[in-house]
mmCIF file of C-alpha atoms in Angstrom:
data_model
loop_
_atom_site.group_PDB
_atom_site.id
_atom_site.type_symbol
_atom_site.label_atom_id
_atom_site.label_comp_id
_atom_site.label_asym_id
_atom_site.label_seq_id
_atom_site.Cartn_x
_atom_site.Cartn_y
_atom_site.Cartn_z
ATOM 1 C CA MET A 649 53.944 56.082 129.484
ATOM 2 C CA HIS A 650 52.242 54.681 132.585
ATOM 3 C CA GLU A 651 55.302 53.396 133.960
ATOM 4 C CA ARG A 652 55.651 52.157 137.741
ATOM 5 C CA LYS A 653 57.993 53.741 139.810
ATOM 6 C CA ILE A 654 59.856 53.049 142.946
ATOM 7 C CA VAL A 655 59.254 55.521 145.961
ATOM 8 C CA ILE A 656 61.357 55.779 149.079
ATOM 9 C CA THR A 657 58.676 55.533 152.041
ATOM 10 C CA ASN A 658 59.399 56.943 155.750
ATOM 11 C CA ASP A 659 61.547 53.887 157.129
ATOM 12 C CA GLY A 660 63.903 53.859 154.152
ATOM 13 C CA SER A 661 61.940 50.972 152.426
ATOM 14 C CA HIS A 662 61.006 51.112 148.998
ATOM 15 C CA THR A 663 57.308 50.990 147.557
ATOM 16 C CA ILE A 664 55.988 51.198 144.195
ATOM 17 C CA PHE A 665 53.616 53.907 142.871
ATOM 18 C CA ASP A 666 51.292 52.619 140.168
ATOM 19 C CA PRO A 667 50.253 55.590 137.809
ATOM 20 C CA VAL A 668 47.290 53.918 136.583
ATOM 21 C CA LEU A 669 45.656 53.164 139.680
ATOM 22 C CA LYS A 670 47.348 56.468 141.101
ATOM 23 C CA SER A 671 48.027 54.352 144.313
ATOM 24 C CA HIS A 672 51.307 52.951 146.108
ATOM 25 C CA PHE A 673 51.734 49.538 146.595
ATOM 26 C CA HIS A 674 52.491 50.038 150.509
ATOM 27 C CA SER A 675 52.326 52.666 152.813
ATOM 28 C CA ILE A 676 54.436 55.961 152.243
ATOM 29 C CA HIS A 677 55.093 56.061 156.035
ATOM 30 C CA GLY A 678 56.918 52.820 155.970
ATOM 31 C CA ALA A 679 56.637 49.685 153.828
ATOM 32 C CA ILE A 680 58.344 47.030 155.658
ATOM 33 C CA THR A 681 56.955 48.774 158.925
ATOM 34 C CA GLU A 682 53.389 48.372 157.620
ATOM 35 C CA SER A 683 53.966 44.833 156.399
ATOM 36 C CA LYS A 684 55.477 43.634 159.471
ATOM 37 C CA HIS A 685 52.721 45.150 161.874
ATOM 38 C CA VAL A 686 49.601 44.081 159.935
ATOM 39 C CA PHE A 687 50.636 40.871 158.263
ATOM 40 C CA ILE A 688 53.639 39.249 160.378
ATOM 41 C CA LYS A 689 52.774 40.723 163.842
ATOM 42 C CA HIS A 690 49.072 40.448 163.911
ATOM 43 C CA GLY A 691 48.750 37.611 161.403
ATOM 44 C CA LEU A 692 51.669 35.044 161.037
ATOM 45 C CA GLU A 693 53.145 35.486 164.542
ATOM 46 C CA THR A 694 49.647 34.674 165.902
ATOM 47 C CA LEU A 695 49.417 31.360 164.059
ATOM 48 C CA ILE A 696 53.096 30.186 163.438
ATOM 49 C CA HIS A 697 53.445 28.110 166.536
ATOM 50 C CA THR A 698 50.148 26.592 166.726
ATOM 51 C CA LYS A 699 50.582 23.847 164.366
ATOM 52 C CA PRO A 700 53.077 22.054 162.239
ATOM 53 C CA VAL A 701 51.848 23.416 158.964
ATOM 54 C CA LEU A 702 50.493 26.575 158.012
ATOM 55 C CA ARG A 703 48.688 27.483 154.623
ATOM 56 C CA ILE A 704 48.884 31.261 153.655
ATOM 57 C CA PHE A 705 47.134 32.951 150.888
ATOM 58 C CA GLU A 706 47.955 36.377 149.629
ATOM 59 C CA PHE A 707 45.379 38.618 147.932
ATOM 60 C CA GLY A 708 48.080 40.396 145.816
ATOM 61 C CA PHE A 709 51.533 39.256 145.479
ATOM 62 C CA GLY A 710 52.922 42.945 144.373
ATOM 63 C CA THR A 711 56.515 43.535 145.331
ATOM 64 C CA GLY A 712 56.645 40.385 147.117
ATOM 65 C CA LEU A 713 57.341 41.839 150.487
ATOM 66 C CA ASN A 714 54.632 40.074 152.685
ATOM 67 C CA ALA A 715 56.044 36.513 151.110
ATOM 68 C CA TYR A 716 59.673 37.627 151.704
ATOM 69 C CA LEU A 717 58.895 38.809 155.494
ATOM 70 C CA SER A 718 57.050 35.433 155.958
ATOM 71 C CA PHE A 719 60.034 33.540 154.480
ATOM 72 C CA LEU A 720 62.288 35.188 156.927
ATOM 73 C CA LYS A 721 59.892 34.392 159.979
ATOM 74 C CA SER A 722 60.271 30.766 158.727
ATOM 75 C CA LEU A 723 63.724 30.332 159.114
ATOM 76 C CA ASP A 724 63.358 30.821 162.580
ATOM 77 C CA CYS A 725 60.651 28.373 163.442
ATOM 78 C CA THR A 726 59.566 24.761 162.989
ATOM 79 C CA THR A 727 56.409 25.303 161.264
ATOM 80 C CA GLU A 728 56.193 24.474 157.724
ATOM 81 C CA LEU A 729 54.820 27.126 155.390
ATOM 82 C CA PHE A 730 52.737 26.679 152.188
ATOM 83 C CA TYR A 731 52.579 30.184 150.581
ATOM 84 C CA GLN A 732 50.112 30.859 147.857
ATOM 85 C CA ALA A 733 49.724 34.360 146.093
ATOM 86 C CA ILE A 734 47.547 35.772 143.452
ATOM 87 C CA ASP A 735 48.519 38.615 141.115
ATOM 88 C CA SER A 736 47.115 39.134 137.444
ATOM 89 C CA ASN A 737 49.656 41.872 136.643
ATOM 90 C CA PRO A 738 53.043 40.974 138.316
ATOM 91 C CA LEU A 739 55.961 43.516 138.752
ATOM 92 C CA GLU A 740 58.496 43.770 136.153
ATOM 93 C CA LEU A 741 61.575 41.962 137.094
ATOM 94 C CA GLU A 742 63.702 44.967 135.909
ATOM 95 C CA LEU A 743 61.845 46.755 138.841
ATOM 96 C CA ALA A 744 61.994 44.062 141.304
ATOM 97 C CA GLN A 745 65.958 44.108 141.231
ATOM 98 C CA LYS A 746 66.057 47.742 142.062
ATOM 99 C CA LEU A 747 63.833 47.247 145.459
ATOM 100 C CA ASN A 748 65.965 47.188 148.824
ATOM 101 C CA TYR A 749 63.986 44.901 150.850
ATOM 102 C CA SER A 750 66.838 42.466 151.069
ATOM 103 C CA ASN A 751 68.810 45.050 153.076
ATOM 104 C CA TRP A 752 66.962 43.873 155.981
ATOM 105 C CA ALA A 753 67.999 40.202 155.707
ATOM 106 C CA ALA A 754 70.396 38.749 158.240
ATOM 107 C CA SER A 755 71.720 36.062 155.948
ATOM 108 C CA GLU A 756 73.402 35.326 152.847
ATOM 109 C CA LEU A 757 70.528 32.653 151.920
ATOM 110 C CA ALA A 758 68.064 35.682 152.830
ATOM 111 C CA THR A 759 69.633 38.162 150.822
ATOM 112 C CA LYS A 760 69.701 36.020 147.587
ATOM 113 C CA SER A 761 66.241 34.634 148.130
ATOM 114 C CA PHE A 762 64.458 37.983 147.482
ATOM 115 C CA MET A 763 64.951 38.004 143.594
ATOM 116 C CA ASP A 764 64.298 34.288 143.689
ATOM 117 C CA PHE A 765 60.841 34.939 144.772
ATOM 118 C CA HIS A 766 60.252 37.194 141.758
ATOM 119 C CA SER A 767 62.346 35.099 139.120
ATOM 120 C CA CYS A 768 60.729 31.752 140.163
ATOM 121 C CA PRO A 769 58.127 30.213 137.681
ATOM 122 C CA TRP A 770 54.459 31.092 137.954
ATOM 123 C CA ASN A 771 51.686 28.481 138.584
ATOM 124 C CA GLN A 772 53.948 25.988 140.219
ATOM 125 C CA TRP A 773 55.411 25.076 143.848
ATOM 126 C CA ASN A 774 58.855 26.471 144.327
ATOM 127 C CA THR A 775 60.426 25.314 147.524
ATOM 128 C CA PHE A 776 62.968 27.699 149.079
ATOM 129 C CA HIS A 777 64.246 25.751 152.001
ATOM 130 C CA ASN A 778 62.392 22.822 153.810
ATOM 131 C CA ARG A 779 59.977 25.222 155.831
ATOM 132 C CA PHE A 780 58.933 27.386 153.288
ATOM 133 C CA SER A 781 57.234 26.691 149.769
ATOM 134 C CA LEU A 782 55.894 29.484 147.484
ATOM 135 C CA TYR A 783 53.196 29.097 144.520
ATOM 136 C CA LYS A 784 52.572 32.274 142.724
ATOM 137 C CA MET A 785 49.221 32.300 140.661
ATOM 138 C CA GLN A 786 48.926 34.697 137.759
ATOM 139 C CA ILE A 787 45.510 34.710 137.243
ATOM 140 C CA GLU A 788 42.443 37.222 137.590
ATOM 141 C CA TRP A 789 40.603 36.830 141.039
ATOM 142 C CA GLU A 790 37.273 35.633 139.376
ATOM 143 C CA SER A 791 39.050 32.929 137.443
ATOM 144 C CA LEU A 792 40.758 31.536 140.750
ATOM 145 C CA ASN A 793 39.248 28.033 141.624
ATOM 146 C CA THR A 794 40.795 26.172 144.353
ATOM 147 C CA ALA A 795 39.760 23.410 146.834
ATOM 148 C CA GLU A 796 42.511 24.511 148.966
ATOM 149 C CA LEU A 797 41.479 25.861 152.651
ATOM 150 C CA PHE A 798 43.854 28.378 154.111
ATOM 151 C CA ASP A 799 44.736 29.143 157.708
ATOM 152 C CA LEU A 800 45.691 32.591 157.219
ATOM 153 C CA VAL A 801 44.977 35.321 154.711
ATOM 154 C CA TYR A 802 46.818 38.305 153.823
ATOM 155 C CA PHE A 803 44.268 40.733 152.304
ATOM 156 C CA ASP A 804 46.556 43.248 150.448
ATOM 157 C CA ALA A 805 44.687 44.383 147.403
ATOM 158 C CA PHE A 806 44.664 48.014 146.525
ATOM 159 C CA ASP A 807 42.391 49.885 148.606
ATOM 160 C CA PRO A 808 38.553 50.188 148.045
ATOM 161 C CA VAL A 809 38.609 53.401 146.197
ATOM 162 C CA CYS A 810 41.041 51.911 143.641
ATOM 163 C CA GLN A 811 39.437 48.355 143.045
ATOM 164 C CA PRO A 812 36.172 48.658 145.014
ATOM 165 C CA GLU A 813 35.042 45.196 143.561
ATOM 166 C CA LEU A 814 37.762 43.374 145.258
ATOM 167 C CA TRP A 815 36.329 44.431 148.643
ATOM 168 C CA ASP A 816 32.823 43.779 148.091
ATOM 169 C CA LEU A 817 30.403 40.829 149.782
ATOM 170 C CA HIS A 818 30.734 38.509 146.852
ATOM 171 C CA SER A 819 34.696 38.829 147.082
ATOM 172 C CA PHE A 820 34.903 38.262 150.890
ATOM 173 C CA GLU A 821 32.252 35.395 150.760
ATOM 174 C CA ARG A 822 34.751 33.608 148.267
ATOM 175 C CA ILE A 823 37.604 34.102 150.421
ATOM 176 C CA TYR A 824 35.553 32.926 153.666
ATOM 177 C CA ASN A 825 34.902 29.711 152.018
ATOM 178 C CA MET A 826 38.732 29.195 151.129
ATOM 179 C CA MET A 827 39.257 29.470 154.675
ATOM 180 C CA SER A 828 39.393 26.792 157.608
ATOM 181 C CA ILE A 829 37.851 27.067 161.023
ATOM 182 C CA ASP A 830 39.798 29.498 163.342
ATOM 183 C CA SER A 831 41.541 30.767 160.363
ATOM 184 C CA VAL A 832 42.762 34.552 160.319
ATOM 185 C CA LEU A 833 42.295 37.216 157.445
ATOM 186 C CA CYS A 834 44.529 40.550 158.093
ATOM 187 C CA THR A 835 44.272 43.769 156.052
ATOM 188 C CA TYR A 836 45.701 47.142 156.457
ATOM 189 C CA CYS A 837 42.055 48.636 155.869
ATOM 190 C CA ALA A 838 39.785 49.747 158.473
ATOM 191 C CA LYS A 839 37.021 51.348 156.519
ATOM 192 C CA GLY A 840 33.409 50.914 157.781
ATOM 193 C CA VAL A 841 32.111 49.385 154.857
ATOM 194 C CA VAL A 842 34.923 46.607 154.388
ATOM 195 C CA ARG A 843 34.353 45.660 157.982
ATOM 196 C CA ARG A 844 30.453 45.465 157.444
ATOM 197 C CA ASN A 845 31.005 43.339 154.685
ATOM 198 C CA LEU A 846 33.421 40.828 156.474
ATOM 199 C CA LYS A 847 30.981 40.570 159.378
ATOM 200 C CA GLU A 848 28.195 39.904 157.105
ATOM 201 C CA VAL A 849 29.626 36.891 155.503
ATOM 202 C CA GLY A 850 30.192 35.296 158.873
ATOM 203 C CA PHE A 851 33.619 36.611 159.984
ATOM 204 C CA ARG A 852 34.401 38.000 163.587
ATOM 205 C CA ILE A 853 35.955 41.376 163.519
ATOM 206 C CA GLU A 854 38.758 42.581 165.594
ATOM 207 C CA SER A 855 39.803 46.536 165.146
ATOM 208 C CA LEU A 856 43.685 46.596 166.152
ATOM 209 C CA PRO A 857 46.012 49.504 166.284
ATOM 210 C CA GLY A 858 47.107 50.283 162.630
ATOM 211 C CA PRO A 859 50.824 50.836 161.596
ATOM 212 C CA PRO A 860 52.292 54.473 161.326
ATOM 213 C CA GLY A 861 49.942 56.543 159.439
ATOM 214 C CA LYS A 862 46.734 54.640 160.428
ATOM 215 C CA ARG A 863 44.901 54.776 163.338
ATOM 216 C CA GLU A 864 43.548 51.117 163.082
ATOM 217 C CA MET A 865 43.542 47.832 161.004
ATOM 218 C CA THR A 866 41.444 44.999 160.821
ATOM 219 C CA ARG A 867 41.832 41.386 161.627
ATOM 220 C CA ALA A 868 38.858 38.999 160.953
ATOM 221 C CA ILE A 869 38.405 35.531 162.246
ATOM 222 C CA LYS A 870 36.566 32.574 160.751
ATOM 223 C CA THR A 871 34.873 30.692 163.991
ATOM 224 C CA SER A 872 32.551 28.631 162.087
ATOM 225 C CA GLY A 873 32.230 26.580 159.008
#
């Protein structure tokens, strides 16, 4: 049986190992540490105080960690977050219940909300409090059709070795067209081919220090239509 398994990473937080793709959902050097560094510090925190409403798209809902950390951040700000995430093969609820991310929460609401992220309905809006709403899309990337324009993209697909088609020019061109002017895309990946593809479709590329275990990460800015 090809069953996904929980793995403890170096900061004590869990990740999942997928035996089919032979890859972890997060860095084994620290799942929460990586997500906070790549997507929260260098993504959400750079935009969250710049406008009253922020629209976020996550490429790969996975364990729900990035959405959960964004939700926790929203508890301490006035910006309203509308968070949409895509995943064609969602994590099993029984496995999600064993993840320890809520151990890092600072309130009863925050602790309870992690499993609500997994148990709430797919393909409809779910409101968690007056500043955070979540829409999970269970759909293949190629089938997604949206007129929404996003301010921030968390590009957290499995790495280019596992799923090269998700990191190609066509994929990034679609993402680019889904983003508003001066919007930001963050990814843990710093491979040369990925950066060249991002640049070719029109992004301005920034190389930033990576989380533990990675020398660099990538941030891409859409500066024109």
